[in-house]
CSV table of C-alpha atoms in Angstrom, one decimal:
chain,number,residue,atom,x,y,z
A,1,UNK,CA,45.3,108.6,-95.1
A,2,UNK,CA,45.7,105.6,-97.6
A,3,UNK,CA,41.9,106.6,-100.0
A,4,UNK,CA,40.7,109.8,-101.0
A,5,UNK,CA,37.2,110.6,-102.4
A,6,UNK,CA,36.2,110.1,-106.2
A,7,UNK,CA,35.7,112.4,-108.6
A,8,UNK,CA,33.6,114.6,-106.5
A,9,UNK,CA,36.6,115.4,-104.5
A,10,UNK,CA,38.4,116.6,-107.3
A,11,UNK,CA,37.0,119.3,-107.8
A,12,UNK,CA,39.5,121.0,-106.3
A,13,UNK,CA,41.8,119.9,-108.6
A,14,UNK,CA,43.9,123.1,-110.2
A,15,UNK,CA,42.6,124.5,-113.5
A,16,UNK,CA,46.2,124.5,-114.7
A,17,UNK,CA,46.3,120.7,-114.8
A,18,UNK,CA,44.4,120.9,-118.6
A,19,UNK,CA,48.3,122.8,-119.6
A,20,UNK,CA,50.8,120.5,-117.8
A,21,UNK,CA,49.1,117.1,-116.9
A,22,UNK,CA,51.5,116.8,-114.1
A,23,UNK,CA,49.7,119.7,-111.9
A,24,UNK,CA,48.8,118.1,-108.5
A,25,UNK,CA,45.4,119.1,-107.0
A,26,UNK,CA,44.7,122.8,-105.7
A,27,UNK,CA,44.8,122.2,-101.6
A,28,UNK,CA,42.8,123.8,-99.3
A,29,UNK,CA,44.1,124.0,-95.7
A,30,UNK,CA,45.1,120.1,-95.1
A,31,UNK,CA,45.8,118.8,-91.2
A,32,UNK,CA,47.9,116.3,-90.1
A,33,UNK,CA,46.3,113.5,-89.0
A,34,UNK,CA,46.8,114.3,-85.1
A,35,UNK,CA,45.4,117.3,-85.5
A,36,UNK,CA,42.4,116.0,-87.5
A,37,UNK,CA,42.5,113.6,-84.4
A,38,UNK,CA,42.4,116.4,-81.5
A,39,UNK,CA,40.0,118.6,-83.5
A,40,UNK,CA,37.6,116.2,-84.4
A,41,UNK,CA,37.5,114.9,-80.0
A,42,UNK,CA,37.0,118.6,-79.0
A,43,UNK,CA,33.8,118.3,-81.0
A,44,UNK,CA,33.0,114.5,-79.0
A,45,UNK,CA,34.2,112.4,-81.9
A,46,UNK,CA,35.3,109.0,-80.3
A,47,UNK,CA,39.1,109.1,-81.7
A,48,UNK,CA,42.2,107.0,-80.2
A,49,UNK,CA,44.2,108.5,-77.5
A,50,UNK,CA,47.7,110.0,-78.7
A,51,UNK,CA,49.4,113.0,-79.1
A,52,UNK,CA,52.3,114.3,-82.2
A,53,UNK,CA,55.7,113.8,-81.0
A,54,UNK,CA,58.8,115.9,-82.5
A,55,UNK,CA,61.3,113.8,-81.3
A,56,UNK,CA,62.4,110.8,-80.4
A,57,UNK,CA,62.9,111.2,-76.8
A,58,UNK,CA,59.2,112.8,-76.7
A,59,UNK,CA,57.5,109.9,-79.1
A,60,UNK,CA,59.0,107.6,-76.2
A,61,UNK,CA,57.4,109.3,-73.3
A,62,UNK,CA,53.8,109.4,-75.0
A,63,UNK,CA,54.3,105.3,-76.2
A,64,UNK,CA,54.8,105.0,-71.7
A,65,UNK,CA,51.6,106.8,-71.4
A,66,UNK,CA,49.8,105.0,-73.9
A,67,UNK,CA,51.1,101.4,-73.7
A,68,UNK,CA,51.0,99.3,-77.3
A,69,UNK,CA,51.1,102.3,-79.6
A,70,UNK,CA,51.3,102.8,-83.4
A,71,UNK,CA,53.7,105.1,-85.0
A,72,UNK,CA,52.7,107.2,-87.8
A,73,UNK,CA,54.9,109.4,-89.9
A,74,UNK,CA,52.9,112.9,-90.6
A,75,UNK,CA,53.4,113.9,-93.9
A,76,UNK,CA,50.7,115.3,-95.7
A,77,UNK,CA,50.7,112.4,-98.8
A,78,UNK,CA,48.6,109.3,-99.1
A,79,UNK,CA,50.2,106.4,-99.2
A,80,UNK,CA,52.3,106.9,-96.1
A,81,UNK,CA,52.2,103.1,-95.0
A,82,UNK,CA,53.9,101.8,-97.9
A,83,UNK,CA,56.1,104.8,-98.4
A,84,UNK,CA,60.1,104.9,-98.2
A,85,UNK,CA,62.5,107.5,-96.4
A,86,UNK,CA,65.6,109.0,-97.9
A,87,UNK,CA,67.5,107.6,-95.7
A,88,UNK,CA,66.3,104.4,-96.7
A,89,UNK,CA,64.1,103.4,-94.0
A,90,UNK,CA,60.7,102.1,-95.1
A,91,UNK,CA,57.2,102.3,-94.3
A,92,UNK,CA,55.4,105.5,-92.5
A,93,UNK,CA,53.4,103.2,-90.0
A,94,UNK,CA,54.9,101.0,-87.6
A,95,UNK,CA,53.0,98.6,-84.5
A,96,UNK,CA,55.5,98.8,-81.8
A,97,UNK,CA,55.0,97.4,-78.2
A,98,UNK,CA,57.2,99.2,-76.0
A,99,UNK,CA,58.6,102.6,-75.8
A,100,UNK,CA,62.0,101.8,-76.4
A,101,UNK,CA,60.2,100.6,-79.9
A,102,UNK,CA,58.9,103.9,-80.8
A,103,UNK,CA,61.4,106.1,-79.6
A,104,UNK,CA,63.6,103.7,-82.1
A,105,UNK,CA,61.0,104.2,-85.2
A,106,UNK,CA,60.7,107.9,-84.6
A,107,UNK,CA,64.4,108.7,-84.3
A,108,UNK,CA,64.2,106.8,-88.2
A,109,UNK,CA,61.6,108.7,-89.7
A,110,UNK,CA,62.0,112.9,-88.0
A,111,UNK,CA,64.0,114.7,-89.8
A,112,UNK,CA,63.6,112.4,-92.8
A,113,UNK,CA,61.6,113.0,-96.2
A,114,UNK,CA,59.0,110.6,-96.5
A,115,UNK,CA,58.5,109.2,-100.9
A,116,UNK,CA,54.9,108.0,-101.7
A,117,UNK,CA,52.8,107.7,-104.5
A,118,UNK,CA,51.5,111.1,-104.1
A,119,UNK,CA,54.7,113.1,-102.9
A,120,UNK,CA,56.9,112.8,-106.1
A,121,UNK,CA,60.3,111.6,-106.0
A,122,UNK,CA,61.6,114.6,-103.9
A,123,UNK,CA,59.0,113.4,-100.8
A,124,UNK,CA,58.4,115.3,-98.0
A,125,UNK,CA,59.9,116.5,-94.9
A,126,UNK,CA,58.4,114.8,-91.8
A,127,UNK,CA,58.9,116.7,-88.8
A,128,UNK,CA,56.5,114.7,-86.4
A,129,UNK,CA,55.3,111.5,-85.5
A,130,UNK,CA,51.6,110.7,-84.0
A,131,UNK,CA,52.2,108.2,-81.5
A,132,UNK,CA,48.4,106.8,-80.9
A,133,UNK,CA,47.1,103.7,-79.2
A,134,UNK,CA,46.7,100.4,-80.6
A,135,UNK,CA,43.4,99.6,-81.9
A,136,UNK,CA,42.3,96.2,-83.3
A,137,UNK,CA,39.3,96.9,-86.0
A,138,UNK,CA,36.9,94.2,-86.3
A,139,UNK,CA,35.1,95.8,-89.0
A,140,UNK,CA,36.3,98.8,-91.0
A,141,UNK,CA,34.2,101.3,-92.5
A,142,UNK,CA,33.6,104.7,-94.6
A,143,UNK,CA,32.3,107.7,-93.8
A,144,UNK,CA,32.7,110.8,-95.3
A,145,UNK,CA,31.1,114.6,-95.5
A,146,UNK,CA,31.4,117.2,-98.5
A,147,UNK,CA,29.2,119.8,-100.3
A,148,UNK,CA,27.7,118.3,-103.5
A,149,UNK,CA,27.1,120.5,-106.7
A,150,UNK,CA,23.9,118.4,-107.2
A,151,UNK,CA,22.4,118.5,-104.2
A,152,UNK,CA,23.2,122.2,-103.5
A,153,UNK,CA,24.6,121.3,-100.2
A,154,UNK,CA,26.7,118.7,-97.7
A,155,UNK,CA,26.4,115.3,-98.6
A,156,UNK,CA,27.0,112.1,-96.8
A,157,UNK,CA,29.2,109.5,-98.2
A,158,UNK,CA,29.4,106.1,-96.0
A,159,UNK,CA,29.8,102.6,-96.7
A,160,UNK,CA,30.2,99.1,-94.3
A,161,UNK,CA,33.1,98.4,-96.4
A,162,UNK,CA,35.9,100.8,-95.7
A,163,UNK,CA,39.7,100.7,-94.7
A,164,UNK,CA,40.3,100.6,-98.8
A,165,UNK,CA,39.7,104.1,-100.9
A,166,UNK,CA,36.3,105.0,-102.0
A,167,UNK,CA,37.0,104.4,-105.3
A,168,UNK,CA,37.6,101.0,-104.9
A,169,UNK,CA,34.7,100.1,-102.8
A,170,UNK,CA,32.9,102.3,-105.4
A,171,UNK,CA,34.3,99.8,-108.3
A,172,UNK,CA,33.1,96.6,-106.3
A,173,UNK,CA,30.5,96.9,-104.4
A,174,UNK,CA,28.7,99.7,-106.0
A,175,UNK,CA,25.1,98.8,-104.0
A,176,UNK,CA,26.9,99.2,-100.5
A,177,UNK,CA,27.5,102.9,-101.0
A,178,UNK,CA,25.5,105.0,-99.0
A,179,UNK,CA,24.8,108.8,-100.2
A,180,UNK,CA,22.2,110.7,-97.6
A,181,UNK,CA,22.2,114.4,-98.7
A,182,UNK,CA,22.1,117.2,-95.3
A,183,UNK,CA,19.2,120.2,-95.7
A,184,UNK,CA,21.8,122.7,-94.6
A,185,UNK,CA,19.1,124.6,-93.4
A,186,UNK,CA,17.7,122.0,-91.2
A,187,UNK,CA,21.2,120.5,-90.2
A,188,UNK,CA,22.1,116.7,-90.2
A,189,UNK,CA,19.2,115.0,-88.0
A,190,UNK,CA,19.1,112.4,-85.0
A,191,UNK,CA,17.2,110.5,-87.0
A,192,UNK,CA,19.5,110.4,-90.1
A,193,UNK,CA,22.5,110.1,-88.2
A,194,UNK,CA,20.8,106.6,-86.9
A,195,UNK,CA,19.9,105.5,-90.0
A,196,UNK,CA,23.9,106.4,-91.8
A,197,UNK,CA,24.8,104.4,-88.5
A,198,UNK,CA,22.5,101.4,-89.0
A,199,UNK,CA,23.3,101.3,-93.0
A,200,UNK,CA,27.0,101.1,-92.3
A,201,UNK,CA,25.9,98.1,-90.6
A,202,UNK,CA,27.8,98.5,-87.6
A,203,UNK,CA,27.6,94.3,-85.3
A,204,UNK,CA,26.3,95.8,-81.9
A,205,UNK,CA,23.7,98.4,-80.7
A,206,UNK,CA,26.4,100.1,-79.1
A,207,UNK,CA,29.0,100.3,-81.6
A,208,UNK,CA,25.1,101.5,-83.8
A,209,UNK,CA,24.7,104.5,-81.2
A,210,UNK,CA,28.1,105.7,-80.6
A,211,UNK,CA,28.9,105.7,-84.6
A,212,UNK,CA,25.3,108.0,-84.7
A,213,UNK,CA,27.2,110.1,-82.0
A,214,UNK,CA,30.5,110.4,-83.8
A,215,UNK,CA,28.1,111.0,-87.2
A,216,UNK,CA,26.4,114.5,-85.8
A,217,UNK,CA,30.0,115.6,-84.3
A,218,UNK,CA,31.7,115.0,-87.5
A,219,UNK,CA,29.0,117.1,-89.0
A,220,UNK,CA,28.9,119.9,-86.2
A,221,UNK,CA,32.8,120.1,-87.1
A,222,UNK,CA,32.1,120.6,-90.5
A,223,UNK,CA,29.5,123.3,-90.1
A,224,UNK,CA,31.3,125.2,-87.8
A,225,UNK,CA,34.6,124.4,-88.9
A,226,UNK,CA,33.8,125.8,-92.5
A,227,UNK,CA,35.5,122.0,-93.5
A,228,UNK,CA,34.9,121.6,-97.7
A,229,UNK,CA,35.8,117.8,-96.7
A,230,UNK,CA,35.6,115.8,-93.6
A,231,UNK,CA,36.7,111.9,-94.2
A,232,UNK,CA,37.0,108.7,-91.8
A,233,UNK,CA,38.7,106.0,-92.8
A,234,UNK,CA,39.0,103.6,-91.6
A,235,UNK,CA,35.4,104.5,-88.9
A,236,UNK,CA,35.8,101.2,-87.3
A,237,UNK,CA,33.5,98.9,-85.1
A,238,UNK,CA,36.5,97.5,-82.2
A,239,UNK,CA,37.0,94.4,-81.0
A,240,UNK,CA,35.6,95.9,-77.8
A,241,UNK,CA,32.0,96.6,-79.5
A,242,UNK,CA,33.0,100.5,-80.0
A,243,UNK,CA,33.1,102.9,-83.0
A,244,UNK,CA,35.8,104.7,-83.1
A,245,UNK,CA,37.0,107.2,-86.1
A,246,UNK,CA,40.8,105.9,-86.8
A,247,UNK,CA,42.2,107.8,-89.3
A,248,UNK,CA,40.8,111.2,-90.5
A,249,UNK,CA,41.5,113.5,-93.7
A,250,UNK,CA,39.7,117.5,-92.8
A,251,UNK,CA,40.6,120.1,-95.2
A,252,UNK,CA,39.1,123.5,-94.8
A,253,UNK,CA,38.2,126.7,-97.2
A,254,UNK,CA,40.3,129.2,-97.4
A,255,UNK,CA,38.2,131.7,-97.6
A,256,UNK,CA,37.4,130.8,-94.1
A,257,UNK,CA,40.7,132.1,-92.4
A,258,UNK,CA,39.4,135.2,-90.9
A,259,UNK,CA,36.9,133.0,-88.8
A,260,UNK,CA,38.6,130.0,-88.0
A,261,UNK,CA,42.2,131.6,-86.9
A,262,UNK,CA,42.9,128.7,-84.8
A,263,UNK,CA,42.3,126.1,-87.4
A,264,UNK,CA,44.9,128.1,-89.9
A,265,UNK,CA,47.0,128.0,-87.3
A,266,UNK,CA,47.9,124.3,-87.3
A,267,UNK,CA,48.9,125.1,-91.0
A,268,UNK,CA,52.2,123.7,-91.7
A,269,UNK,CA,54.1,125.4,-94.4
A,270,UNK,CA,56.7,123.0,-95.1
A,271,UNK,CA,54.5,120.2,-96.5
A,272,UNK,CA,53.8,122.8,-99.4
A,273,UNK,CA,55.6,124.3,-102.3
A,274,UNK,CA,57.8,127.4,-100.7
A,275,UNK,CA,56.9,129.5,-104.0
A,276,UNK,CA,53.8,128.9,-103.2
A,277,UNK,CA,53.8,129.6,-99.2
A,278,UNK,CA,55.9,133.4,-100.5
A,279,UNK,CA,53.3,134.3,-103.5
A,280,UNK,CA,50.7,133.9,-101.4
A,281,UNK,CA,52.1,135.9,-98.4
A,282,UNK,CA,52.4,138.9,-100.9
A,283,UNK,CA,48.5,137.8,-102.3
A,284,UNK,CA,50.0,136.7,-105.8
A,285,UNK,CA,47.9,133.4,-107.1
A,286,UNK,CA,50.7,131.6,-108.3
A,287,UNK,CA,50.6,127.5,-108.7
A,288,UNK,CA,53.9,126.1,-109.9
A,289,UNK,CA,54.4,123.5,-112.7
A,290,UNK,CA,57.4,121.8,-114.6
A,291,UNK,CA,58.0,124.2,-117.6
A,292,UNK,CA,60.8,126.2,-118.2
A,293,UNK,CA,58.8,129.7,-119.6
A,294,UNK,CA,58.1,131.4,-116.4
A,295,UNK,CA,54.7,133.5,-116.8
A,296,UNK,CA,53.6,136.9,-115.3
A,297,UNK,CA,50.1,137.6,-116.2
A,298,UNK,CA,46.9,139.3,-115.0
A,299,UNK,CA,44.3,137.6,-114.9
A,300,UNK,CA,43.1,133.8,-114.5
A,301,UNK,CA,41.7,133.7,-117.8
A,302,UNK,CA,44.8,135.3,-119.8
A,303,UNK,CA,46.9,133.2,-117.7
A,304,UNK,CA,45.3,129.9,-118.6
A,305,UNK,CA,45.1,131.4,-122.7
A,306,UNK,CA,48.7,132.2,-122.3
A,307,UNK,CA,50.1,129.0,-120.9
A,308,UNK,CA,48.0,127.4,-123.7
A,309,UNK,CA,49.5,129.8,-126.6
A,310,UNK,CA,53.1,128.3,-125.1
A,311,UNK,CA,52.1,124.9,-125.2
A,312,UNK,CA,51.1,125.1,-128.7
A,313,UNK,CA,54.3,126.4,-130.1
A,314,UNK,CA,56.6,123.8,-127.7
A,315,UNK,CA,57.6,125.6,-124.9
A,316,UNK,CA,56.3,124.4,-121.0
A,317,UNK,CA,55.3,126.8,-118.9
A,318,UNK,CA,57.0,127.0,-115.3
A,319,UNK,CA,54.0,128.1,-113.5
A,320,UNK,CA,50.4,129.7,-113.5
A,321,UNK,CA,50.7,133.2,-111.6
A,322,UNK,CA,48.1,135.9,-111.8
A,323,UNK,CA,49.3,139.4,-110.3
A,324,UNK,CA,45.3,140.6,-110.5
A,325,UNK,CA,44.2,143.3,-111.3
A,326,UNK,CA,45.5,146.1,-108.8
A,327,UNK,CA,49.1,144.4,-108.4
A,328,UNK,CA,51.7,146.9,-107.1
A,329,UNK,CA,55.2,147.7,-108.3
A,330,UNK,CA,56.5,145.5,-105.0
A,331,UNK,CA,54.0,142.9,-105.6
A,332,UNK,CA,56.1,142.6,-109.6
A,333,UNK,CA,59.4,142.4,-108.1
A,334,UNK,CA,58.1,139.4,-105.5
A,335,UNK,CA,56.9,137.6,-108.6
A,336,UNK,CA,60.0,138.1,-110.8
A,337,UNK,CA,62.0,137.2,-107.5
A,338,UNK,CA,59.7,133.8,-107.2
A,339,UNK,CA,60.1,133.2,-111.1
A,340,UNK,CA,64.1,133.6,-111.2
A,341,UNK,CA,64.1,131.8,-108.2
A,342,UNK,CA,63.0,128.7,-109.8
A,343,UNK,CA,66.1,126.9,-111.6
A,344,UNK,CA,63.9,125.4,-113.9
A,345,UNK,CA,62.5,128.5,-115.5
A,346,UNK,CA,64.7,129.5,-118.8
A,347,UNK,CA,63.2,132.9,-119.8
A,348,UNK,CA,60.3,134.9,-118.6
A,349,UNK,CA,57.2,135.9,-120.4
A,350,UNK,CA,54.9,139.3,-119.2
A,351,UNK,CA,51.5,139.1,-120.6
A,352,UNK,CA,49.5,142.2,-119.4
A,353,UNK,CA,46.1,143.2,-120.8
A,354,UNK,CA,45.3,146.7,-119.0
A,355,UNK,CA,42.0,147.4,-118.0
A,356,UNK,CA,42.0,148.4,-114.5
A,357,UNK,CA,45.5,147.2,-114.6
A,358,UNK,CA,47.4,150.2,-115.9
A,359,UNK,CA,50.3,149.2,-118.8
A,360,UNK,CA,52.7,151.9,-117.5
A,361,UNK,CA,52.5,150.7,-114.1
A,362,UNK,CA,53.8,147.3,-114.9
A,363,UNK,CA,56.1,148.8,-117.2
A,364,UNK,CA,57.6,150.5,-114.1
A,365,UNK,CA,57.4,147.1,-112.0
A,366,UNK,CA,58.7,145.1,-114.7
A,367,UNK,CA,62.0,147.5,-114.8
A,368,UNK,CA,62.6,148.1,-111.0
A,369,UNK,CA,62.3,144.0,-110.8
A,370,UNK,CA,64.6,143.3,-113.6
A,371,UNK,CA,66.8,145.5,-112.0
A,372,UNK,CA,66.8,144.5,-108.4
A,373,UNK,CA,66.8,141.0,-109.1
A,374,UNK,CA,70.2,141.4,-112.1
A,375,UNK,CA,67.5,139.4,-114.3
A,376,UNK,CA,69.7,136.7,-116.3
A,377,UNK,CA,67.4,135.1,-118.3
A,378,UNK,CA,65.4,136.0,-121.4
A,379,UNK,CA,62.5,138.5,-120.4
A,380,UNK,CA,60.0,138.8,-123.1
A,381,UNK,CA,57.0,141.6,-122.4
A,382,UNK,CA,54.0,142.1,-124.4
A,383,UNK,CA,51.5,145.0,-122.8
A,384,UNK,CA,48.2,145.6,-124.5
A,385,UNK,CA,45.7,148.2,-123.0
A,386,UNK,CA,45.6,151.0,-121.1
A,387,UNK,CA,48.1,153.5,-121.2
A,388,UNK,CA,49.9,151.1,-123.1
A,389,UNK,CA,52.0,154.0,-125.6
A,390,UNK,CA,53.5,155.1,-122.3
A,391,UNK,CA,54.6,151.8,-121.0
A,392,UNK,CA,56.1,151.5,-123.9
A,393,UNK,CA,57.9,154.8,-123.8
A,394,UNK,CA,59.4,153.4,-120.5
A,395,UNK,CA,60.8,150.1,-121.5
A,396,UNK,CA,62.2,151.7,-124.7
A,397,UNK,CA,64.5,154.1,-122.5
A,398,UNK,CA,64.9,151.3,-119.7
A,399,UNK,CA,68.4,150.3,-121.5
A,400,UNK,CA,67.5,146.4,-120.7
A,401,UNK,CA,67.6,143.4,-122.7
A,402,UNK,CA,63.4,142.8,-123.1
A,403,UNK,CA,62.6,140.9,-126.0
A,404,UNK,CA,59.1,143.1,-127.3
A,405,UNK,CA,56.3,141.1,-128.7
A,406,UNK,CA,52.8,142.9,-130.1
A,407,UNK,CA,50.3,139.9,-130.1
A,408,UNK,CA,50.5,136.8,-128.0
A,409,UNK,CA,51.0,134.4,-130.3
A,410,UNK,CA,54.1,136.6,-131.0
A,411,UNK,CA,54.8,136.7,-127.2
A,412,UNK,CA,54.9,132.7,-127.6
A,413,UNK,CA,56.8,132.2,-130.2
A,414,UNK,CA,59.4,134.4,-129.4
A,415,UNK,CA,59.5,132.5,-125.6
A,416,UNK,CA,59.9,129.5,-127.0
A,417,UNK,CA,62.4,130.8,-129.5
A,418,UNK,CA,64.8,132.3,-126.7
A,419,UNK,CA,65.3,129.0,-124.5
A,420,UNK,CA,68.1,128.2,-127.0
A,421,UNK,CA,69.3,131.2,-126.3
């Protein structure tokens, strides 16, 4: 989807941003846009026919079905439309009027990596097309549903003027903006649902009703869904005098998984950082970044103060990982594996504070790592806390290279200090 929500959407954004500016935004789960699609007309959401194709052969079959179709690349980025492949092909959207058309376009873009604005220079893989019907929008709008810190609950966000992101409509035409907040008690009303409809100014009665229709599904969806953002846009008045929701953005909280095991299903790991995807699959909150200190800390508060620390004396740190506070010698190798696994990352710095964390415990970890994974970089360990005399005992008769630091600042300086190594 081309626009994303204002600042009120950011608040996802990751907390290590504030330490490497280059820090994308924390994601919850994020759909492809056909699945957005198929989940939002199980819930009676008017949405265009068309189904995800993973080949060529198969995007050719659905465009026979459908008749005049459109194309889309599925790649979780904005910006897909005016995006480039690596193989040189451009665009991530494409009208085509015959299947032999869209069997052509999809042999182009599968199998590709798709460069936007948002994917970076090293794009992303697209393994699937959504080959959907043609529809002509008369008039494009905006809807969207989030919580609001203000309001203390889910809060509508529409406009007339859509197709364009909400922060440009927000910049011009400030007075069409439409905010109606939702007593999540009460649930989103009949009666509000008509007036978000009849404020996004839809031309015909019908097209009035049936966006009030697709207004209380999109809201049922998010409700039971446990969505933390359901967007439409373009929601789009047809030439035909329908509504119809064109292009959709869901994402979903996490914390929701146990309950929505279906939803988490459609995840698709290779749109995200495979780091990332492996930490989490061994419950290590790990986010990575562009440094070269790789960092090994518990807790999000020391990890944040310790990325800071390295910062300030001119190192980068390689990512923000957090091994809690009841991490296991198997969960310290995983992380060490992650962090030497990363050819950016130049030396390593441990920064445990024991509290329910024991020192000697990490001290064990921290060994049996460095050992499995023949550790070839600088590893730099400072352990404050409990049982800290006799973590120390252990890495003094360890035999390994590990640089000792007493105080964090000395941890930082002496990171910094062995990338010339």
């Amino acid at each position: 989807q081309e626009g994303t929500p204002s600042t009120m959407l950011a608040r996802s954004a990751r907390m290590a941003a504030r330490a490497v500016p280059t820090v994308t935004p924390r994601r919850y789960l994020n759909l492809h846009e056909h699945e957005s699609a198929e989940l939002m007309g199980k819930f009676g959401v008017n949405v265009p026919n068309g189904k995800a194709a993973f080949s060529a052969a198969e995007a050719k079959s659905i465009a026979q079905d459908i008749g005049k179709s459109v194309v889309k690349a599925q790649v979780l980025a904005g910006g897909r439309g005016l995006g480039t492949f690596d193989n040189g092909f451009r665009g991530g959207v494409h009208l085509v009027d015959t299947p032999e058309q869209a069997e052509e376009i999809a042999s182009k873009m599968i199998g590709a990596k798709l460069i936007t604005k948002q994917t970076g220079e090293a794009g992303r893989p697209c393994n699937r097309v959504f080959v959907v019907e043609q529809l002509v929008p008369k008039h494009e709008k905006y809807f969207a549903i989030l919580y609001d810190r203000a309001s203390q609950g889910p809060l509508v966000i529409a406009s007339a003027v859509g197709g364009v992101s909400i922060e440009d409509i927000a910049e011009k035409t400030p007075d069409m903006i439409i905010k109606e907040p939702i007593n999540i008690n009460t649930g989103l009303t009949d009666a509000q649902a008509q007036s978000i409809a009849e404020r996004m100014q839809f031309e015909t009665a019908t097209a009035t009703a049936g966006a009030a229709k697709s207004i209380k599904a999109l809201y049922e969806l998010f409700i039971k869904g446990d969505a933390t953002m359901v967007e439409v846009n373009p929601f789009a008045e047809t030439a035909d005098g329908e509504a119809a929701c064109i292009d959709a953005k869901i994402n979903f909280d996490d914390n929701a998984e146990f309950r929505q095991k279906d939803i988490f299903a459609m995840r698709d790991t290779s749109q995200e950082d495979a780091n990332e995807v492996t930490a989490a699959q061994h419950d290590l909150n790990y986010i990575q970044l562009d440094g070269n200190i790789g960092c090994l800390v518990n807790g999000a508060g020391l990890a944040m103060a310790t990325m800071d620390i390295c910062k300030l004396y001119g190192g980068e740190p390689a990512n923000f990982l957090d091994v809690g506070g009841s991490a296991t010698e198997g969960q310290v190798t995983q992380a060490f594996k992650i962090l030497q696994g990363d050819d950016k990352v130049k030396a390593i710095l441990v920064n445990i504070f024991g509290g329910i964390m024991k020192c000697d415990v990490i001290a064990q970890g921290v060994i049996a790592a460095a050992k499995e994974t023949s550790l070839s970089i600088p590893l730099i360990v400072r352990l404050q806390g409990t049982n800290v005399d006799a973590a120390n005992e252990i890495l003094s008769k360890s035999n390994l290279d590990i640089i000792r630091a007493d105080s964090l600042d000395d941890a930082a300086q002496k990171a910094v200090k062995a990338l010339s190594r």
